[in-house]
Amino acid sequence: MKPFVLFLTVSLIAPVCLAAADARLQSPWDNRPITLTDAPYNCPELPQLTKTIDAEGYYIDANHSVIDPAKRKAEEDATAGPTHLGQFVTQAADAYLGKGSRAAVTCAYSLLTAAAQEDAMTGVQPTGQSHYVQKWLLAGTGMAYLKIRNTGVGTPDQDKAIQKWFEKIAGRVRDYVDGKRHDPHSDAWNNHGYWSGLAVAAAGIANNNTNDLRWGISAGKTGIDEIGPSGVLPRELERAGMALHYHLYALAPLVMLAELGRVNGIDLYSENHNGIQRLAQRCEAGLQHPEIFQKSTGVPQNMPSKISGADIGWAVPYVKHYPDPQLSAWIAQAETTRFWQWGGLPPE
């Protein structure tokens, strides 16, 4: 048994086991029938992919809050292949959600199958940044696959190849996190741990693998249990001028994990006395009054020029559980609520 799994409580284990025993693990899109249409879709070419990438981080201060533009450009160039694959697949899956496009589903399947045949990003990554891209790719493409898996468009061989590919990457993600759990100051304990949980949980549902879903839910529980009484995540508060940004960035996978848990009989929203709600309220307050985070960190916050999908997309499923007029207004005003790292459009 992996060390990470030991963090689970009996109350979390039991519902997952019951779901696996009675039926296939569920996704938030399984009970949303969409009629396939002949709506056209222009499928992009598969980007260049490899088993590993050599990418370095781009922050140049101790708090990981100041970006070096040259380093950022080098990182974007090094990670272009998996990033573009994640973007292409999630865009295609969302085109199916929006228009029922059979061509879009065919596109998503063809890209995922080709990546699986190349064993893309399945290797042990040489740097922490490379691992981050590995887990983001799995989170984004895994969630996108859950949107299209019931369409009947993909062949059994395609599904088998894609699921096997997800399983390989999930193993790498688990190994990285489990290998760093001994260090309480490592990236296994901050937002990266939660994103890893989302990646592995999505792969687990795709493969009907209860252990992977269980591992991912445990990662979410670990993050939610870090949320303090005021809604602060102590590890993200250490990010100085990027503290608000990383509170939002940490909140997103926790909400998505709560949605994956919800449809499989697991309630993460009530964990730690409604910890997700406290974190969301703190983030909302920070977007309205960034001086709250400035007071806590001692430095002004790097604020977005406008609220984007990456900032607010998590609120789409969240407001179904915790109605909030301000969040609903921001959702309505945003150009999009999609973000490729959580699979494109969020669960509704």
XYZ file of C-alpha atoms in Angstrom:
348
model
C 0.000 0.000 0.000
C 1.317 3.407 -0.917
C 2.109 5.680 2.073
C -0.227 8.349 0.705
C -3.243 6.040 0.919
C -2.766 5.691 4.647
C -4.103 9.219 5.098
C -7.588 8.050 4.131
C -10.262 7.629 6.764
C -12.714 4.734 6.844
C -15.555 7.091 5.943
C -13.832 7.941 2.676
C -12.817 4.412 1.793
C -16.227 2.810 2.227
C -18.209 4.833 -0.365
C -15.498 4.347 -3.005
C -15.455 0.599 -2.452
C -19.244 0.455 -2.696
C -19.256 2.430 -5.937
C -16.628 0.138 -7.464
C -18.474 -2.980 -6.338
C -21.854 -1.926 -7.716
C -20.908 -0.205 -10.976
C -18.294 1.633 -12.950
C -16.794 4.668 -11.238
C -18.688 7.777 -12.278
C -17.760 11.157 -13.713
C -19.823 14.376 -13.555
C -20.621 13.995 -17.282
C -21.893 10.422 -17.289
C -25.559 11.327 -16.904
C -25.577 14.176 -19.400
C -26.724 12.693 -22.714
C -25.795 14.760 -25.748
C -27.024 13.974 -29.254
C -24.210 13.600 -31.739
C -24.333 16.023 -34.649
C -22.522 16.592 -37.929
C -21.123 19.916 -36.715
C -17.684 20.287 -38.347
C -14.494 20.436 -36.325
C -11.009 21.307 -37.538
C -8.686 18.895 -35.767
C -5.128 20.147 -35.244
C -2.098 18.001 -35.920
C -0.560 16.070 -33.061
C 2.169 18.214 -31.478
C 5.675 16.857 -31.086
C 5.760 14.620 -28.016
C 8.411 12.718 -26.067
C 8.461 10.463 -23.012
C 10.313 13.081 -20.967
C 10.968 16.798 -21.192
C 13.722 18.883 -19.656
C 11.986 21.953 -18.247
C 13.121 24.325 -15.536
C 11.103 26.669 -13.331
C 10.963 30.377 -14.005
C 10.674 31.970 -10.559
C 13.867 33.608 -9.355
C 13.182 34.480 -5.704
C 12.940 32.395 -2.537
C 9.137 32.781 -2.411
C 8.659 31.649 -6.008
C 6.792 34.852 -6.760
C 8.989 36.796 -9.224
C 9.058 35.572 -12.832
C 12.108 35.847 -15.065
C 10.679 36.466 -18.574
C 13.539 34.664 -20.318
C 13.202 31.615 -18.093
C 9.449 31.678 -18.603
C 9.893 31.681 -22.390
C 12.360 28.785 -22.158
C 9.892 26.809 -20.034
C 7.045 27.461 -22.473
C 9.206 26.309 -25.385
C 10.288 23.151 -23.561
C 6.732 22.215 -22.572
C 4.954 23.232 -25.784
C 4.207 19.667 -26.905
C 2.296 18.381 -23.856
C 0.731 21.791 -23.232
C -0.646 21.961 -26.754
C -1.873 18.378 -26.561
C -3.796 19.210 -23.389
C -5.250 22.316 -24.987
C -6.220 20.546 -28.216
C -7.928 17.621 -26.485
C -9.872 19.763 -24.032
C -11.024 22.113 -26.791
C -12.290 19.163 -28.818
C -14.106 17.641 -25.834
C -15.777 20.973 -25.129
C -16.845 21.282 -28.756
C -18.686 18.011 -28.232
C -20.337 19.357 -25.071
C -21.395 22.538 -26.817
C -22.394 21.293 -30.278
C -22.534 17.512 -30.016
C -19.885 17.410 -32.734
C -19.007 13.849 -33.704
C -15.986 15.235 -35.550
C -14.749 16.863 -32.334
C -15.028 13.572 -30.432
C -13.202 11.780 -33.249
C -10.494 14.437 -33.014
C -10.077 14.049 -29.251
C -9.901 10.266 -29.590
C -7.359 10.429 -32.409
C -5.089 12.808 -30.480
C -5.293 10.777 -27.275
C -4.724 7.490 -29.104
C -1.711 8.849 -30.963
C -0.222 10.205 -27.737
C -0.819 6.835 -26.071
C 0.892 5.001 -28.920
C 3.912 7.262 -28.480
C 3.949 6.729 -24.696
C 4.039 10.512 -24.393
C 5.182 11.851 -21.019
C 5.251 8.394 -19.416
C 8.879 8.540 -18.325
C 10.438 9.560 -15.014
C 10.774 13.294 -15.428
C 14.200 14.878 -14.847
C 12.992 18.016 -13.055
C 10.210 19.115 -10.771
C 8.835 21.430 -13.456
C 8.750 18.532 -15.901
C 6.746 16.515 -13.380
C 4.311 19.401 -12.987
C 3.655 19.382 -16.724
C 3.238 15.590 -16.613
C 0.495 15.783 -13.991
C -1.205 18.779 -15.636
C -1.321 16.835 -18.894
C -2.927 13.872 -17.138
C -5.399 16.064 -15.253
C -6.483 17.948 -18.376
C -6.682 15.044 -20.808
C -8.110 12.701 -18.169
C -10.981 15.041 -17.387
C -11.567 15.682 -21.102
C -11.726 11.944 -21.788
C -14.408 11.542 -19.134
C -16.553 13.945 -21.159
C -16.437 11.836 -24.310
C -16.023 8.244 -23.139
C -19.740 7.410 -23.382
C -20.291 8.783 -26.884
C -19.749 5.459 -28.647
C -17.441 7.194 -31.118
C -14.195 5.711 -29.870
C -13.368 2.084 -30.587
C -12.661 -0.457 -27.822
C -9.021 -0.537 -28.938
C -8.770 3.232 -28.633
C -10.304 3.204 -25.165
C -7.929 0.446 -24.084
C -4.867 2.309 -25.369
C -5.892 5.608 -23.794
C -6.717 4.039 -20.450
C -3.414 2.157 -20.377
C -1.594 5.411 -21.133
C -3.393 7.196 -18.320
C -2.481 4.369 -15.957
C 1.220 4.689 -16.819
C 1.294 8.430 -16.220
C -0.745 8.104 -13.030
C 1.880 5.715 -11.696
C 4.610 8.292 -12.332
C 2.579 11.015 -10.639
C 1.916 8.869 -7.574
C 5.561 7.854 -7.309
C 6.743 11.460 -7.418
C 4.380 12.605 -4.680
C 4.797 9.527 -2.503
C 8.564 9.892 -2.767
C 8.433 13.429 -1.360
C 5.822 12.958 1.334
C 8.532 12.496 3.968
C 9.484 16.179 3.590
C 6.781 18.508 5.005
C 8.307 21.410 3.065
C 8.176 19.686 -0.324
C 5.827 20.328 -3.224
C 3.944 17.150 -2.320
C 2.101 19.185 0.295
C 1.109 22.356 -1.561
C -1.087 22.991 -4.605
C 1.002 20.577 -6.653
C -0.152 17.765 -4.402
C -3.782 18.680 -5.041
C -3.263 18.883 -8.807
C -1.587 15.485 -8.667
C -4.656 14.202 -6.837
C -6.948 15.496 -9.574
C -4.795 13.887 -12.254
C -4.715 10.482 -10.591
C -8.409 10.580 -9.625
C -9.438 11.354 -13.222
C -7.267 8.503 -14.467
C -8.750 6.259 -11.795
C -12.302 6.940 -12.945
C -11.292 6.414 -16.571
C -9.823 3.018 -15.661
C -12.406 2.108 -13.007
C -9.415 1.901 -10.667
C -10.660 2.413 -7.117
C -7.152 2.688 -5.689
C -6.282 5.609 -7.953
C -9.546 7.379 -7.176
C -8.882 6.754 -3.506
C -5.353 8.182 -3.810
C -6.615 11.292 -5.553
C -9.396 11.870 -3.039
C -6.842 11.539 -0.258
C -4.751 14.262 -1.891
C -7.802 16.506 -1.917
C -8.580 15.721 1.703
C -4.999 16.558 2.649
C -5.315 19.950 0.978
C -8.723 20.728 2.475
C -7.452 19.853 5.928
C -4.747 22.516 5.467
C -7.355 25.291 5.171
C -7.352 27.413 8.305
C -10.299 28.993 10.128
C -9.984 32.169 8.041
C -9.783 30.270 4.769
C -6.036 30.623 4.328
C -3.714 27.946 2.986
C -0.473 28.523 4.928
C 1.801 27.073 2.239
C 0.298 29.263 -0.491
C 0.507 32.323 1.758
C 4.278 31.948 1.524
C 4.132 32.951 -2.154
C 4.444 36.682 -1.345
C 2.975 38.741 -4.203
C 1.541 35.597 -5.805
C -0.254 34.418 -2.647
C -3.758 35.274 -3.876
C -3.006 33.790 -7.275
C -1.892 30.519 -5.721
C -4.836 30.379 -3.354
C -7.045 30.491 -6.436
C -4.826 27.996 -8.207
C -4.992 25.607 -5.246
C -8.751 26.001 -4.883
C -9.451 24.830 -8.436
C -8.271 21.201 -8.140
C -9.910 20.915 -4.715
C -13.293 21.863 -6.172
C -12.790 19.550 -9.157
C -11.828 16.699 -6.814
C -14.917 17.423 -4.739
C -16.990 17.057 -7.902
C -15.343 13.751 -8.786
C -15.917 12.581 -5.243
C -19.526 13.744 -5.179
C -20.647 11.535 -8.056
C -18.945 8.565 -6.389
C -20.568 9.006 -2.987
C -17.781 10.992 -1.306
C -18.399 14.411 0.266
C -15.278 16.573 0.223
C -17.245 19.804 0.448
C -18.029 19.206 4.123
C -14.467 18.111 4.943
C -12.741 20.251 7.592
C -16.005 21.982 8.496
C -16.708 23.167 4.935
C -13.088 24.063 4.313
C -13.562 24.585 0.571
C -16.220 27.186 1.287
C -13.880 29.093 3.614
C -11.115 29.026 1.029
C -13.473 30.211 -1.708
C -14.725 33.045 0.481
C -11.152 34.123 1.229
C -10.304 34.085 -2.477
C -13.427 36.077 -3.335
C -12.579 38.628 -0.671
C -9.018 38.837 -1.991
C -10.175 39.521 -5.530
C -12.355 42.339 -4.223
C -9.898 43.612 -1.621
C -6.330 42.475 -2.393
C -5.090 44.444 0.594
C -6.265 41.492 2.690
C -3.504 39.370 1.221
C -1.075 42.288 1.188
C -1.530 42.636 4.936
C -0.860 38.928 5.436
C 2.175 38.767 3.149
C 3.623 42.254 3.534
C 3.717 42.850 -0.226
C 1.207 44.004 -2.883
C -0.508 41.243 -4.824
C -0.057 40.576 -8.528
C -3.645 41.052 -9.636
C -5.126 39.836 -12.938
C -6.106 42.592 -15.361
C -9.414 40.796 -15.736
C -10.865 37.660 -14.205
C -10.221 34.730 -16.531
C -11.411 31.160 -16.739
C -8.376 30.008 -14.772
C -9.358 32.428 -11.989
C -13.085 31.753 -11.803
C -13.959 28.506 -13.625
C -13.948 26.528 -10.368
C -16.914 28.635 -9.247
C -19.247 27.086 -11.851
C -19.790 23.870 -9.878
C -19.079 25.571 -6.549
C -22.071 27.933 -6.673
C -24.384 24.954 -7.094
C -23.439 24.001 -3.544
C -22.840 27.473 -2.093
C -24.882 30.115 -3.970
C -22.957 33.380 -4.191
C -24.178 36.414 -6.185
C -20.699 37.888 -6.637
C -19.217 34.673 -7.956
C -22.191 34.186 -10.272
C -21.703 37.723 -11.583
C -18.027 37.066 -12.290
C -18.915 33.828 -14.066
C -21.395 35.705 -16.257
C -18.853 38.419 -17.052
C -15.932 36.096 -17.833
C -15.101 35.485 -21.485
C -14.766 31.796 -20.651
C -14.773 29.506 -17.644
C -12.564 26.899 -19.267
C -8.978 26.061 -18.346
C -7.182 23.194 -20.004
C -5.416 21.899 -16.894
C -8.719 20.823 -15.323
C -10.126 19.535 -18.609
C -11.568 22.653 -20.228
C -15.098 23.583 -19.240
C -15.731 22.684 -15.573
C -18.496 20.326 -14.431
C -21.861 22.041 -14.227
